[in-house]
């Protein structure tokens, strides 16, 4: 949003390269584009992205004369809704079924929620017969700061905080990530400098193996890691030893992901309250899709199973028959 007209726009450049790949003598020329966005993106950011994409695509096209006026770049459905339309078909759900879906799209920077019903179109309905399927959208939401990279920043901040004594001695600073709070004595450790950012990046590189794994039963960091860090004068301090407690870090991950899972089910509950006439809880199966690379973590599945078990108890008390 801060870019001026004369600045290099990385999104425009990205769209230019995409345009070169899409439009050529082998594929033909395409003039209609639909972009999907994360649910949590504000309208002004979406608008800026649309304009940037249109500018980049326009530059990538060959000289097509007046036809360039037909170039169209518009916003479509959200990313999780796009995912739902593909996933439900790939799972081969029956043509006569009405499928309630709930998407938990846990990516690198944000987590998006999307709730709705997917069904095949009715050939006898004039409005629907030209479409393959219909999505009735009941709600969306998200967790702006829940993402794989955000979690790594959270872990790095915690490790730095636990090792503040050696950092003070070596005059090493680090960044304050979103959602993290300043602490007693942090004024000499927190900074917006390039060195502070680089220190976060270097530590995150060491912690990535801890977060991105399939099994949390075995330790991977061995209680201490050595990291190349820069002091406030820009001097490299090689292999600084930092103590780590894997149990504490795992608990930190679980607590933060659990907040996102709880918000997801709050959104789901809201949808059922607001659309109780359209959604029959006694007959519907709720198809929950865990999308995004961060959903591959075993912690996510375990937290969902735990939450669903508690909801099933609640369903039983109220005589609901809904299944997840």
PDB file of C-alpha atoms in Angstrom:
ATOM      1  CA  UNK A   1       0.000   0.000   0.000  1.00  0.00           C
ATOM      2  CA  UNK A   2       2.962   2.294   0.571  1.00  0.00           C
ATOM      3  CA  UNK A   3       4.314   1.881  -2.976  1.00  0.00           C
ATOM      4  CA  UNK A   4       4.398   5.000  -5.151  1.00  0.00           C
ATOM      5  CA  UNK A   5       3.673   4.894  -8.893  1.00  0.00           C
ATOM      6  CA  UNK A   6       7.392   5.007  -9.763  1.00  0.00           C
ATOM      7  CA  UNK A   7       8.410   2.255  -7.324  1.00  0.00           C
ATOM      8  CA  UNK A   8       9.116  -1.303  -8.442  1.00  0.00           C
ATOM      9  CA  UNK A   9       5.951  -3.251  -7.632  1.00  0.00           C
ATOM     10  CA  UNK A  10       6.842  -6.909  -6.876  1.00  0.00           C
ATOM     11  CA  UNK A  11       3.235  -8.059  -7.369  1.00  0.00           C
ATOM     12  CA  UNK A  12       3.090  -6.419 -10.802  1.00  0.00           C
ATOM     13  CA  UNK A  13       6.387  -8.107 -11.706  1.00  0.00           C
ATOM     14  CA  UNK A  14       5.016 -11.455 -10.490  1.00  0.00           C
ATOM     15  CA  UNK A  15       1.863 -11.012 -12.614  1.00  0.00           C
ATOM     16  CA  UNK A  16       4.058 -10.100 -15.620  1.00  0.00           C
ATOM     17  CA  UNK A  17       5.952 -13.400 -15.377  1.00  0.00           C
ATOM     18  CA  UNK A  18       2.716 -15.337 -14.892  1.00  0.00           C
ATOM     19  CA  UNK A  19       1.311 -13.568 -17.948  1.00  0.00           C
ATOM     20  CA  UNK A  20       4.306 -14.605 -20.064  1.00  0.00           C
ATOM     21  CA  UNK A  21       3.796 -18.213 -18.961  1.00  0.00           C
ATOM     22  CA  UNK A  22       0.042 -18.194 -19.644  1.00  0.00           C
ATOM     23  CA  UNK A  23      -0.104 -16.160 -22.859  1.00  0.00           C
ATOM     24  CA  UNK A  24       2.090 -17.396 -25.709  1.00  0.00           C
ATOM     25  CA  UNK A  25       2.023 -19.061 -29.135  1.00  0.00           C
ATOM     26  CA  UNK A  26       1.489 -22.488 -27.565  1.00  0.00           C
ATOM     27  CA  UNK A  27      -1.334 -21.680 -25.165  1.00  0.00           C
ATOM     28  CA  UNK A  28      -3.083 -18.767 -26.834  1.00  0.00           C
ATOM     29  CA  UNK A  29      -4.174 -15.428 -25.330  1.00  0.00           C
ATOM     30  CA  UNK A  30      -6.373 -15.160 -22.234  1.00  0.00           C
ATOM     31  CA  UNK A  31      -8.089 -11.915 -21.236  1.00  0.00           C
ATOM     32  CA  UNK A  32     -10.288 -12.892 -18.278  1.00  0.00           C
ATOM     33  CA  UNK A  33      -8.689 -13.492 -14.856  1.00  0.00           C
ATOM     34  CA  UNK A  34     -10.209 -14.241 -11.454  1.00  0.00           C
ATOM     35  CA  UNK A  35      -8.155 -13.781  -8.271  1.00  0.00           C
ATOM     36  CA  UNK A  36      -8.927 -15.382  -4.933  1.00  0.00           C
ATOM     37  CA  UNK A  37      -7.748 -13.851  -1.656  1.00  0.00           C
ATOM     38  CA  UNK A  38      -7.246 -14.935   1.947  1.00  0.00           C
ATOM     39  CA  UNK A  39     -10.368 -14.113   3.967  1.00  0.00           C
ATOM     40  CA  UNK A  40      -8.483 -11.766   6.304  1.00  0.00           C
ATOM     41  CA  UNK A  41      -7.169  -9.454   3.547  1.00  0.00           C
ATOM     42  CA  UNK A  42      -8.688  -5.971   3.834  1.00  0.00           C
ATOM     43  CA  UNK A  43     -10.587  -4.513   0.869  1.00  0.00           C
ATOM     44  CA  UNK A  44      -7.960  -1.825   0.136  1.00  0.00           C
ATOM     45  CA  UNK A  45      -5.240  -4.498  -0.057  1.00  0.00           C
ATOM     46  CA  UNK A  46      -7.387  -6.630  -2.402  1.00  0.00           C
ATOM     47  CA  UNK A  47      -7.985  -3.600  -4.622  1.00  0.00           C
ATOM     48  CA  UNK A  48      -4.250  -2.809  -4.760  1.00  0.00           C
ATOM     49  CA  UNK A  49      -3.475  -6.437  -5.664  1.00  0.00           C
ATOM     50  CA  UNK A  50      -6.104  -6.438  -8.441  1.00  0.00           C
ATOM     51  CA  UNK A  51      -4.675  -3.240  -9.944  1.00  0.00           C
ATOM     52  CA  UNK A  52      -1.111  -4.582  -9.656  1.00  0.00           C
ATOM     53  CA  UNK A  53      -2.069  -7.859 -11.341  1.00  0.00           C
ATOM     54  CA  UNK A  54      -3.879  -6.059 -14.137  1.00  0.00           C
ATOM     55  CA  UNK A  55      -0.856  -3.820 -14.811  1.00  0.00           C
ATOM     56  CA  UNK A  56       1.532  -6.788 -14.864  1.00  0.00           C
ATOM     57  CA  UNK A  57      -0.697  -8.921 -17.094  1.00  0.00           C
ATOM     58  CA  UNK A  58      -1.251  -5.990 -19.474  1.00  0.00           C
ATOM     59  CA  UNK A  59       2.516  -5.593 -19.923  1.00  0.00           C
ATOM     60  CA  UNK A  60       2.961  -9.318 -20.566  1.00  0.00           C
ATOM     61  CA  UNK A  61       0.504  -9.443 -23.458  1.00  0.00           C
ATOM     62  CA  UNK A  62       1.648  -9.081 -27.075  1.00  0.00           C
ATOM     63  CA  UNK A  63       0.230  -6.252 -29.218  1.00  0.00           C
ATOM     64  CA  UNK A  64      -3.424  -7.255 -29.656  1.00  0.00           C
ATOM     65  CA  UNK A  65      -4.728  -3.830 -30.651  1.00  0.00           C
ATOM     66  CA  UNK A  66      -8.156  -2.773 -29.384  1.00  0.00           C
ATOM     67  CA  UNK A  67      -8.711  -6.211 -27.840  1.00  0.00           C
ATOM     68  CA  UNK A  68      -6.576  -5.088 -24.873  1.00  0.00           C
ATOM     69  CA  UNK A  69      -9.681  -3.199 -23.724  1.00  0.00           C
ATOM     70  CA  UNK A  70     -11.314  -6.571 -22.990  1.00  0.00           C
ATOM     71  CA  UNK A  71      -8.711  -7.439 -20.336  1.00  0.00           C
ATOM     72  CA  UNK A  72     -10.554  -8.186 -17.096  1.00  0.00           C
ATOM     73  CA  UNK A  73      -9.056  -8.914 -13.664  1.00  0.00           C
ATOM     74  CA  UNK A  74     -11.688  -9.366 -10.947  1.00  0.00           C
ATOM     75  CA  UNK A  75     -12.009 -10.758  -7.425  1.00  0.00           C
ATOM     76  CA  UNK A  76     -13.654 -14.178  -7.136  1.00  0.00           C
ATOM     77  CA  UNK A  77     -14.513 -16.354  -4.173  1.00  0.00           C
ATOM     78  CA  UNK A  78     -12.137 -16.677  -1.237  1.00  0.00           C
ATOM     79  CA  UNK A  79      -9.195 -19.091  -1.354  1.00  0.00           C
ATOM     80  CA  UNK A  80     -10.776 -21.596   1.068  1.00  0.00           C
ATOM     81  CA  UNK A  81     -14.049 -21.610  -0.920  1.00  0.00           C
ATOM     82  CA  UNK A  82     -12.049 -22.269  -4.096  1.00  0.00           C
ATOM     83  CA  UNK A  83     -10.339 -25.123  -2.300  1.00  0.00           C
ATOM     84  CA  UNK A  84     -13.701 -26.521  -1.134  1.00  0.00           C
ATOM     85  CA  UNK A  85     -15.072 -26.680  -4.674  1.00  0.00           C
ATOM     86  CA  UNK A  86     -12.110 -28.808  -5.816  1.00  0.00           C
ATOM     87  CA  UNK A  87     -11.684 -30.957  -2.708  1.00  0.00           C
ATOM     88  CA  UNK A  88     -15.343 -31.974  -2.501  1.00  0.00           C
ATOM     89  CA  UNK A  89     -15.330 -33.093  -6.147  1.00  0.00           C
ATOM     90  CA  UNK A  90     -12.039 -34.971  -5.768  1.00  0.00           C
ATOM     91  CA  UNK A  91     -13.511 -36.905  -2.842  1.00  0.00           C
ATOM     92  CA  UNK A  92     -16.228 -38.115  -5.219  1.00  0.00           C
ATOM     93  CA  UNK A  93     -19.266 -37.008  -3.226  1.00  0.00           C
ATOM     94  CA  UNK A  94     -22.563 -38.194  -4.739  1.00  0.00           C
ATOM     95  CA  UNK A  95     -24.431 -36.078  -7.265  1.00  0.00           C
ATOM     96  CA  UNK A  96     -27.599 -35.907  -5.176  1.00  0.00           C
ATOM     97  CA  UNK A  97     -25.864 -34.983  -1.935  1.00  0.00           C
ATOM     98  CA  UNK A  98     -25.876 -31.600  -0.261  1.00  0.00           C
ATOM     99  CA  UNK A  99     -22.520 -31.322   1.461  1.00  0.00           C
ATOM    100  CA  UNK A 100     -21.827 -28.931   4.314  1.00  0.00           C
ATOM    101  CA  UNK A 101     -18.145 -27.984   4.373  1.00  0.00           C
ATOM    102  CA  UNK A 102     -15.905 -26.148   6.823  1.00  0.00           C
ATOM    103  CA  UNK A 103     -12.405 -25.160   5.711  1.00  0.00           C
ATOM    104  CA  UNK A 104      -9.496 -24.529   8.092  1.00  0.00           C
ATOM    105  CA  UNK A 105      -6.866 -23.054   5.770  1.00  0.00           C
ATOM    106  CA  UNK A 106      -3.696 -22.865   7.866  1.00  0.00           C
ATOM    107  CA  UNK A 107      -0.920 -21.375   5.753  1.00  0.00           C
ATOM    108  CA  UNK A 108       2.340 -19.546   6.294  1.00  0.00           C
ATOM    109  CA  UNK A 109       1.013 -16.098   7.197  1.00  0.00           C
ATOM    110  CA  UNK A 110      -2.700 -16.373   8.034  1.00  0.00           C
ATOM    111  CA  UNK A 111      -5.428 -18.916   8.765  1.00  0.00           C
ATOM    112  CA  UNK A 112      -8.740 -18.591   6.923  1.00  0.00           C
ATOM    113  CA  UNK A 113     -12.094 -20.175   7.752  1.00  0.00           C
ATOM    114  CA  UNK A 114     -14.906 -20.744   5.276  1.00  0.00           C
ATOM    115  CA  UNK A 115     -18.320 -22.365   5.788  1.00  0.00           C
ATOM    116  CA  UNK A 116     -20.929 -23.332   3.236  1.00  0.00           C
ATOM    117  CA  UNK A 117     -22.834 -25.990   1.319  1.00  0.00           C
ATOM    118  CA  UNK A 118     -21.623 -27.563  -1.927  1.00  0.00           C
ATOM    119  CA  UNK A 119     -24.089 -29.297  -4.241  1.00  0.00           C
ATOM    120  CA  UNK A 120     -24.328 -30.250  -7.888  1.00  0.00           C
ATOM    121  CA  UNK A 121     -26.465 -27.904  -9.958  1.00  0.00           C
ATOM    122  CA  UNK A 122     -30.133 -28.569 -10.682  1.00  0.00           C
ATOM    123  CA  UNK A 123     -30.623 -29.049 -14.439  1.00  0.00           C
ATOM    124  CA  UNK A 124     -34.283 -28.067 -14.084  1.00  0.00           C
ATOM    125  CA  UNK A 125     -33.350 -24.705 -12.572  1.00  0.00           C
ATOM    126  CA  UNK A 126     -32.827 -22.062 -15.291  1.00  0.00           C
ATOM    127  CA  UNK A 127     -30.303 -20.098 -13.242  1.00  0.00           C
ATOM    128  CA  UNK A 128     -28.242 -23.169 -12.378  1.00  0.00           C
ATOM    129  CA  UNK A 129     -28.220 -25.383 -15.462  1.00  0.00           C
ATOM    130  CA  UNK A 130     -25.257 -23.624 -17.097  1.00  0.00           C
ATOM    131  CA  UNK A 131     -23.123 -24.365 -14.027  1.00  0.00           C
ATOM    132  CA  UNK A 132     -21.600 -27.656 -12.860  1.00  0.00           C
ATOM    133  CA  UNK A 133     -22.117 -27.029  -9.148  1.00  0.00           C
ATOM    134  CA  UNK A 134     -23.432 -24.493  -6.651  1.00  0.00           C
ATOM    135  CA  UNK A 135     -21.814 -23.191  -3.476  1.00  0.00           C
ATOM    136  CA  UNK A 136     -24.101 -21.632  -0.882  1.00  0.00           C
ATOM    137  CA  UNK A 137     -21.786 -19.541   1.254  1.00  0.00           C
ATOM    138  CA  UNK A 138     -22.781 -19.155   4.923  1.00  0.00           C
ATOM    139  CA  UNK A 139     -19.801 -17.448   6.486  1.00  0.00           C
ATOM    140  CA  UNK A 140     -16.071 -16.830   6.656  1.00  0.00           C
ATOM    141  CA  UNK A 141     -13.502 -15.720   9.169  1.00  0.00           C
ATOM    142  CA  UNK A 142      -9.936 -16.198  10.142  1.00  0.00           C
ATOM    143  CA  UNK A 143      -7.035 -15.753  12.499  1.00  0.00           C
ATOM    144  CA  UNK A 144      -4.865 -12.954  11.157  1.00  0.00           C
ATOM    145  CA  UNK A 145      -1.672 -13.891  12.992  1.00  0.00           C
ATOM    146  CA  UNK A 146      -1.892 -17.689  12.966  1.00  0.00           C
ATOM    147  CA  UNK A 147       0.498 -19.021  10.325  1.00  0.00           C
ATOM    148  CA  UNK A 148       3.498 -21.332  10.167  1.00  0.00           C
ATOM    149  CA  UNK A 149       5.976 -18.450   9.852  1.00  0.00           C
ATOM    150  CA  UNK A 150       4.238 -16.528  12.648  1.00  0.00           C
ATOM    151  CA  UNK A 151       4.589 -19.561  14.913  1.00  0.00           C
ATOM    152  CA  UNK A 152       8.295 -19.763  14.139  1.00  0.00           C
ATOM    153  CA  UNK A 153       8.659 -16.085  15.105  1.00  0.00           C
ATOM    154  CA  UNK A 154       6.806 -16.846  18.329  1.00  0.00           C
ATOM    155  CA  UNK A 155       9.205 -19.726  19.097  1.00  0.00           C
ATOM    156  CA  UNK A 156      12.275 -17.624  18.249  1.00  0.00           C
ATOM    157  CA  UNK A 157      11.093 -14.795  20.501  1.00  0.00           C
ATOM    158  CA  UNK A 158      10.627 -17.251  23.380  1.00  0.00           C
ATOM    159  CA  UNK A 159      14.105 -18.743  22.919  1.00  0.00           C
ATOM    160  CA  UNK A 160      15.723 -15.298  22.810  1.00  0.00           C
ATOM    161  CA  UNK A 161      13.771 -14.249  25.876  1.00  0.00           C
ATOM    162  CA  UNK A 162      14.977 -17.318  27.812  1.00  0.00           C
ATOM    163  CA  UNK A 163      18.592 -16.558  26.825  1.00  0.00           C
ATOM    164  CA  UNK A 164      18.552 -12.836  27.503  1.00  0.00           C
ATOM    165  CA  UNK A 165      21.571 -13.004  29.816  1.00  0.00           C
ATOM    166  CA  UNK A 166      24.008 -14.079  27.103  1.00  0.00           C
ATOM    167  CA  UNK A 167      22.369 -11.720  24.579  1.00  0.00           C
ATOM    168  CA  UNK A 168      22.904  -8.751  26.877  1.00  0.00           C
ATOM    169  CA  UNK A 169      26.519  -9.763  27.384  1.00  0.00           C
ATOM    170  CA  UNK A 170      27.138  -9.996  23.620  1.00  0.00           C
ATOM    171  CA  UNK A 171      24.972  -6.886  22.872  1.00  0.00           C
ATOM    172  CA  UNK A 172      22.651  -8.845  20.569  1.00  0.00           C
ATOM    173  CA  UNK A 173      19.110  -7.641  19.831  1.00  0.00           C
ATOM    174  CA  UNK A 174      16.040  -9.197  18.198  1.00  0.00           C
ATOM    175  CA  UNK A 175      12.620  -8.173  16.878  1.00  0.00           C
ATOM    176  CA  UNK A 176       9.248  -8.027  18.603  1.00  0.00           C
ATOM    177  CA  UNK A 177       6.855 -10.185  16.520  1.00  0.00           C
ATOM    178  CA  UNK A 178       3.080  -9.528  16.378  1.00  0.00           C
ATOM    179  CA  UNK A 179       1.188 -10.792  19.462  1.00  0.00           C
ATOM    180  CA  UNK A 180       4.398 -10.913  21.541  1.00  0.00           C
ATOM    181  CA  UNK A 181       4.729  -8.569  24.508  1.00  0.00           C
ATOM    182  CA  UNK A 182       7.635  -6.566  25.849  1.00  0.00           C
ATOM    183  CA  UNK A 183       9.095  -7.863  29.105  1.00  0.00           C
ATOM    184  CA  UNK A 184      11.114  -6.495  32.003  1.00  0.00           C
ATOM    185  CA  UNK A 185      14.478  -5.335  30.657  1.00  0.00           C
ATOM    186  CA  UNK A 186      13.513  -5.842  27.009  1.00  0.00           C
ATOM    187  CA  UNK A 187      14.260  -2.235  26.054  1.00  0.00           C
ATOM    188  CA  UNK A 188      17.947  -3.090  25.492  1.00  0.00           C
ATOM    189  CA  UNK A 189      17.156  -6.326  23.620  1.00  0.00           C
ATOM    190  CA  UNK A 190      14.334  -5.366  21.236  1.00  0.00           C
ATOM    191  CA  UNK A 191      15.108  -3.433  18.076  1.00  0.00           C
ATOM    192  CA  UNK A 192      13.834  -2.694  14.540  1.00  0.00           C
ATOM    193  CA  UNK A 193      17.370  -2.827  13.102  1.00  0.00           C
ATOM    194  CA  UNK A 194      18.576  -5.005  10.249  1.00  0.00           C
ATOM    195  CA  UNK A 195      20.752  -6.947  12.688  1.00  0.00           C
ATOM    196  CA  UNK A 196      17.729  -7.703  14.911  1.00  0.00           C
ATOM    197  CA  UNK A 197      15.753  -8.980  11.925  1.00  0.00           C
ATOM    198  CA  UNK A 198      18.660 -11.091  10.700  1.00  0.00           C
ATOM    199  CA  UNK A 199      19.049 -12.609  14.165  1.00  0.00           C
ATOM    200  CA  UNK A 200      15.370 -13.660  14.093  1.00  0.00           C
ATOM    201  CA  UNK A 201      15.813 -15.162  10.620  1.00  0.00           C
ATOM    202  CA  UNK A 202      18.909 -17.125  11.653  1.00  0.00           C
ATOM    203  CA  UNK A 203      17.257 -18.537  14.776  1.00  0.00           C
ATOM    204  CA  UNK A 204      14.073 -19.397  12.858  1.00  0.00           C
ATOM    205  CA  UNK A 205      16.264 -21.394  10.467  1.00  0.00           C
ATOM    206  CA  UNK A 206      17.422 -23.516  13.405  1.00  0.00           C
ATOM    207  CA  UNK A 207      13.895 -23.925  14.834  1.00  0.00           C
ATOM    208  CA  UNK A 208      12.189 -24.879  11.549  1.00  0.00           C
ATOM    209  CA  UNK A 209      13.007 -28.566  12.012  1.00  0.00           C
ATOM    210  CA  UNK A 210      11.252 -28.476  15.395  1.00  0.00           C
ATOM    211  CA  UNK A 211       7.988 -27.131  13.902  1.00  0.00           C
ATOM    212  CA  UNK A 212       7.963 -28.845  10.492  1.00  0.00           C
ATOM    213  CA  UNK A 213       7.987 -32.513  11.470  1.00  0.00           C
ATOM    214  CA  UNK A 214       5.640 -35.484  11.590  1.00  0.00           C
ATOM    215  CA  UNK A 215       6.524 -36.792  15.052  1.00  0.00           C
ATOM    216  CA  UNK A 216       6.840 -34.798  18.275  1.00  0.00           C
ATOM    217  CA  UNK A 217       7.671 -37.795  20.454  1.00  0.00           C
ATOM    218  CA  UNK A 218      11.447 -37.537  19.936  1.00  0.00           C
ATOM    219  CA  UNK A 219      13.620 -34.455  20.624  1.00  0.00           C
ATOM    220  CA  UNK A 220      15.311 -32.763  17.665  1.00  0.00           C
ATOM    221  CA  UNK A 221      17.142 -29.815  19.294  1.00  0.00           C
ATOM    222  CA  UNK A 222      19.025 -31.584  22.130  1.00  0.00           C
ATOM    223  CA  UNK A 223      18.514 -28.836  24.751  1.00  0.00           C
ATOM    224  CA  UNK A 224      20.948 -26.427  23.084  1.00  0.00           C
ATOM    225  CA  UNK A 225      21.404 -24.921  19.631  1.00  0.00           C
ATOM    226  CA  UNK A 226      24.243 -22.809  18.252  1.00  0.00           C
ATOM    227  CA  UNK A 227      23.321 -19.858  16.081  1.00  0.00           C
ATOM    228  CA  UNK A 228      25.285 -17.219  14.132  1.00  0.00           C
ATOM    229  CA  UNK A 229      24.071 -13.846  15.453  1.00  0.00           C
ATOM    230  CA  UNK A 230      25.002 -10.210  14.863  1.00  0.00           C
ATOM    231  CA  UNK A 231      25.639  -7.686  17.612  1.00  0.00           C
ATOM    232  CA  UNK A 232      24.365  -4.107  17.524  1.00  0.00           C
ATOM    233  CA  UNK A 233      27.557  -2.976  15.733  1.00  0.00           C
ATOM    234  CA  UNK A 234      26.895  -5.414  12.891  1.00  0.00           C
ATOM    235  CA  UNK A 235      29.697  -7.777  13.936  1.00  0.00           C
ATOM    236  CA  UNK A 236      29.115 -11.505  13.449  1.00  0.00           C
ATOM    237  CA  UNK A 237      29.171 -13.586  16.629  1.00  0.00           C
ATOM    238  CA  UNK A 238      29.586 -17.181  15.481  1.00  0.00           C
ATOM    239  CA  UNK A 239      27.806 -20.143  17.024  1.00  0.00           C
ATOM    240  CA  UNK A 240      26.262 -18.482  20.082  1.00  0.00           C
ATOM    241  CA  UNK A 241      24.920 -21.297  22.330  1.00  0.00           C
ATOM    242  CA  UNK A 242      21.215 -20.904  23.217  1.00  0.00           C
ATOM    243  CA  UNK A 243      19.360 -23.170  25.646  1.00  0.00           C
ATOM    244  CA  UNK A 244      15.997 -24.583  24.491  1.00  0.00           C
ATOM    245  CA  UNK A 245      13.240 -26.443  26.300  1.00  0.00           C
ATOM    246  CA  UNK A 246      11.325 -28.501  23.735  1.00  0.00           C
ATOM    247  CA  UNK A 247       8.439 -29.231  26.097  1.00  0.00           C
ATOM    248  CA  UNK A 248       7.893 -25.515  26.664  1.00  0.00           C
ATOM    249  CA  UNK A 249       8.095 -24.778  22.931  1.00  0.00           C
ATOM    250  CA  UNK A 250       5.637 -27.550  22.096  1.00  0.00           C
ATOM    251  CA  UNK A 251       3.210 -26.214  24.720  1.00  0.00           C
ATOM    252  CA  UNK A 252       3.558 -22.757  23.182  1.00  0.00           C
ATOM    253  CA  UNK A 253       2.672 -24.157  19.747  1.00  0.00           C
ATOM    254  CA  UNK A 254      -0.298 -26.134  21.076  1.00  0.00           C
ATOM    255  CA  UNK A 255      -1.739 -23.164  22.996  1.00  0.00           C
ATOM    256  CA  UNK A 256      -1.503 -20.833  19.996  1.00  0.00           C
ATOM    257  CA  UNK A 257      -2.926 -23.343  17.494  1.00  0.00           C
ATOM    258  CA  UNK A 258      -5.702 -24.218  19.969  1.00  0.00           C
ATOM    259  CA  UNK A 259      -6.785 -20.549  19.961  1.00  0.00           C
ATOM    260  CA  UNK A 260      -7.177 -20.785  16.188  1.00  0.00           C
ATOM    261  CA  UNK A 261      -9.092 -24.081  16.388  1.00  0.00           C
ATOM    262  CA  UNK A 262     -11.407 -22.606  19.052  1.00  0.00           C
ATOM    263  CA  UNK A 263     -12.064 -19.563  16.852  1.00  0.00           C
ATOM    264  CA  UNK A 264     -12.827 -21.887  13.935  1.00  0.00           C
ATOM    265  CA  UNK A 265     -15.484 -23.758  15.906  1.00  0.00           C
ATOM    266  CA  UNK A 266     -16.906 -20.472  17.240  1.00  0.00           C
ATOM    267  CA  UNK A 267     -17.344 -19.419  13.615  1.00  0.00           C
ATOM    268  CA  UNK A 268     -18.968 -22.765  12.814  1.00  0.00           C
ATOM    269  CA  UNK A 269     -21.350 -22.389  15.769  1.00  0.00           C
ATOM    270  CA  UNK A 270     -22.270 -18.873  14.607  1.00  0.00           C
ATOM    271  CA  UNK A 271     -23.135 -20.193  11.151  1.00  0.00           C
ATOM    272  CA  UNK A 272     -25.522 -22.781  12.600  1.00  0.00           C
ATOM    273  CA  UNK A 273     -27.192 -20.154  14.787  1.00  0.00           C
ATOM    274  CA  UNK A 274     -27.613 -17.675  11.907  1.00  0.00           C
ATOM    275  CA  UNK A 275     -28.711 -20.223   9.282  1.00  0.00           C
ATOM    276  CA  UNK A 276     -30.550 -22.837  11.353  1.00  0.00           C
ATOM    277  CA  UNK A 277     -33.447 -22.911   8.859  1.00  0.00           C
ATOM    278  CA  UNK A 278     -31.141 -23.718   5.919  1.00  0.00           C
ATOM    279  CA  UNK A 279     -28.852 -26.209   7.712  1.00  0.00           C
ATOM    280  CA  UNK A 280     -30.389 -29.289   9.308  1.00  0.00           C
ATOM    281  CA  UNK A 281     -28.055 -30.389  12.116  1.00  0.00           C
ATOM    282  CA  UNK A 282     -29.899 -33.686  12.507  1.00  0.00           C
ATOM    283  CA  UNK A 283     -29.032 -34.922   9.024  1.00  0.00           C
ATOM    284  CA  UNK A 284     -25.913 -33.111   7.851  1.00  0.00           C
ATOM    285  CA  UNK A 285     -22.396 -34.420   7.996  1.00  0.00           C
ATOM    286  CA  UNK A 286     -19.917 -31.590   8.474  1.00  0.00           C
ATOM    287  CA  UNK A 287     -16.929 -32.139   6.189  1.00  0.00           C
ATOM    288  CA  UNK A 288     -13.922 -30.424   7.763  1.00  0.00           C
ATOM    289  CA  UNK A 289     -10.961 -29.893   5.447  1.00  0.00           C
ATOM    290  CA  UNK A 290      -7.553 -29.019   6.850  1.00  0.00           C
ATOM    291  CA  UNK A 291      -5.916 -26.989   4.092  1.00  0.00           C
ATOM    292  CA  UNK A 292      -2.534 -25.272   3.847  1.00  0.00           C
ATOM    293  CA  UNK A 293       0.948 -26.636   4.554  1.00  0.00           C
ATOM    294  CA  UNK A 294       0.807 -25.845   8.265  1.00  0.00           C
ATOM    295  CA  UNK A 295      -2.174 -28.197   8.667  1.00  0.00           C
ATOM    296  CA  UNK A 296       0.206 -31.088   7.999  1.00  0.00           C
ATOM    297  CA  UNK A 297       1.498 -30.748  11.559  1.00  0.00           C
ATOM    298  CA  UNK A 298       0.297 -33.642  13.773  1.00  0.00           C
ATOM    299  CA  UNK A 299      -0.481 -31.068  16.479  1.00  0.00           C
ATOM    300  CA  UNK A 300      -3.300 -29.658  14.319  1.00  0.00           C
ATOM    301  CA  UNK A 301      -5.064 -32.997  13.797  1.00  0.00           C
ATOM    302  CA  UNK A 302      -4.703 -33.861  17.498  1.00  0.00           C
ATOM    303  CA  UNK A 303      -6.235 -30.534  18.584  1.00  0.00           C
ATOM    304  CA  UNK A 304      -9.133 -30.975  16.132  1.00  0.00           C
ATOM    305  CA  UNK A 305      -9.808 -34.509  17.398  1.00  0.00           C
ATOM    306  CA  UNK A 306      -9.799 -33.214  20.981  1.00  0.00           C
ATOM    307  CA  UNK A 307     -12.209 -30.369  20.147  1.00  0.00           C
ATOM    308  CA  UNK A 308     -14.555 -32.596  18.140  1.00  0.00           C
ATOM    309  CA  UNK A 309     -14.732 -35.117  21.008  1.00  0.00           C
ATOM    310  CA  UNK A 310     -15.884 -32.373  23.397  1.00  0.00           C
ATOM    311  CA  UNK A 311     -18.458 -31.070  20.871  1.00  0.00           C
ATOM    312  CA  UNK A 312     -19.852 -34.570  20.348  1.00  0.00           C
ATOM    313  CA  UNK A 313     -20.578 -34.739  24.080  1.00  0.00           C
ATOM    314  CA  UNK A 314     -22.464 -31.461  23.774  1.00  0.00           C
ATOM    315  CA  UNK A 315     -24.352 -32.760  20.700  1.00  0.00           C
ATOM    316  CA  UNK A 316     -25.382 -35.869  22.647  1.00  0.00           C
ATOM    317  CA  UNK A 317     -26.856 -33.772  25.457  1.00  0.00           C
ATOM    318  CA  UNK A 318     -28.933 -31.777  22.949  1.00  0.00           C
ATOM    319  CA  UNK A 319     -29.927 -34.831  20.870  1.00  0.00           C
ATOM    320  CA  UNK A 320     -28.140 -33.555  17.746  1.00  0.00           C
ATOM    321  CA  UNK A 321     -27.016 -36.227  15.316  1.00  0.00           C
ATOM    322  CA  UNK A 322     -24.464 -34.186  13.357  1.00  0.00           C
ATOM    323  CA  UNK A 323     -21.239 -35.980  12.463  1.00  0.00           C
ATOM    324  CA  UNK A 324     -17.778 -34.577  11.710  1.00  0.00           C
TER     325      UNK A 324
END
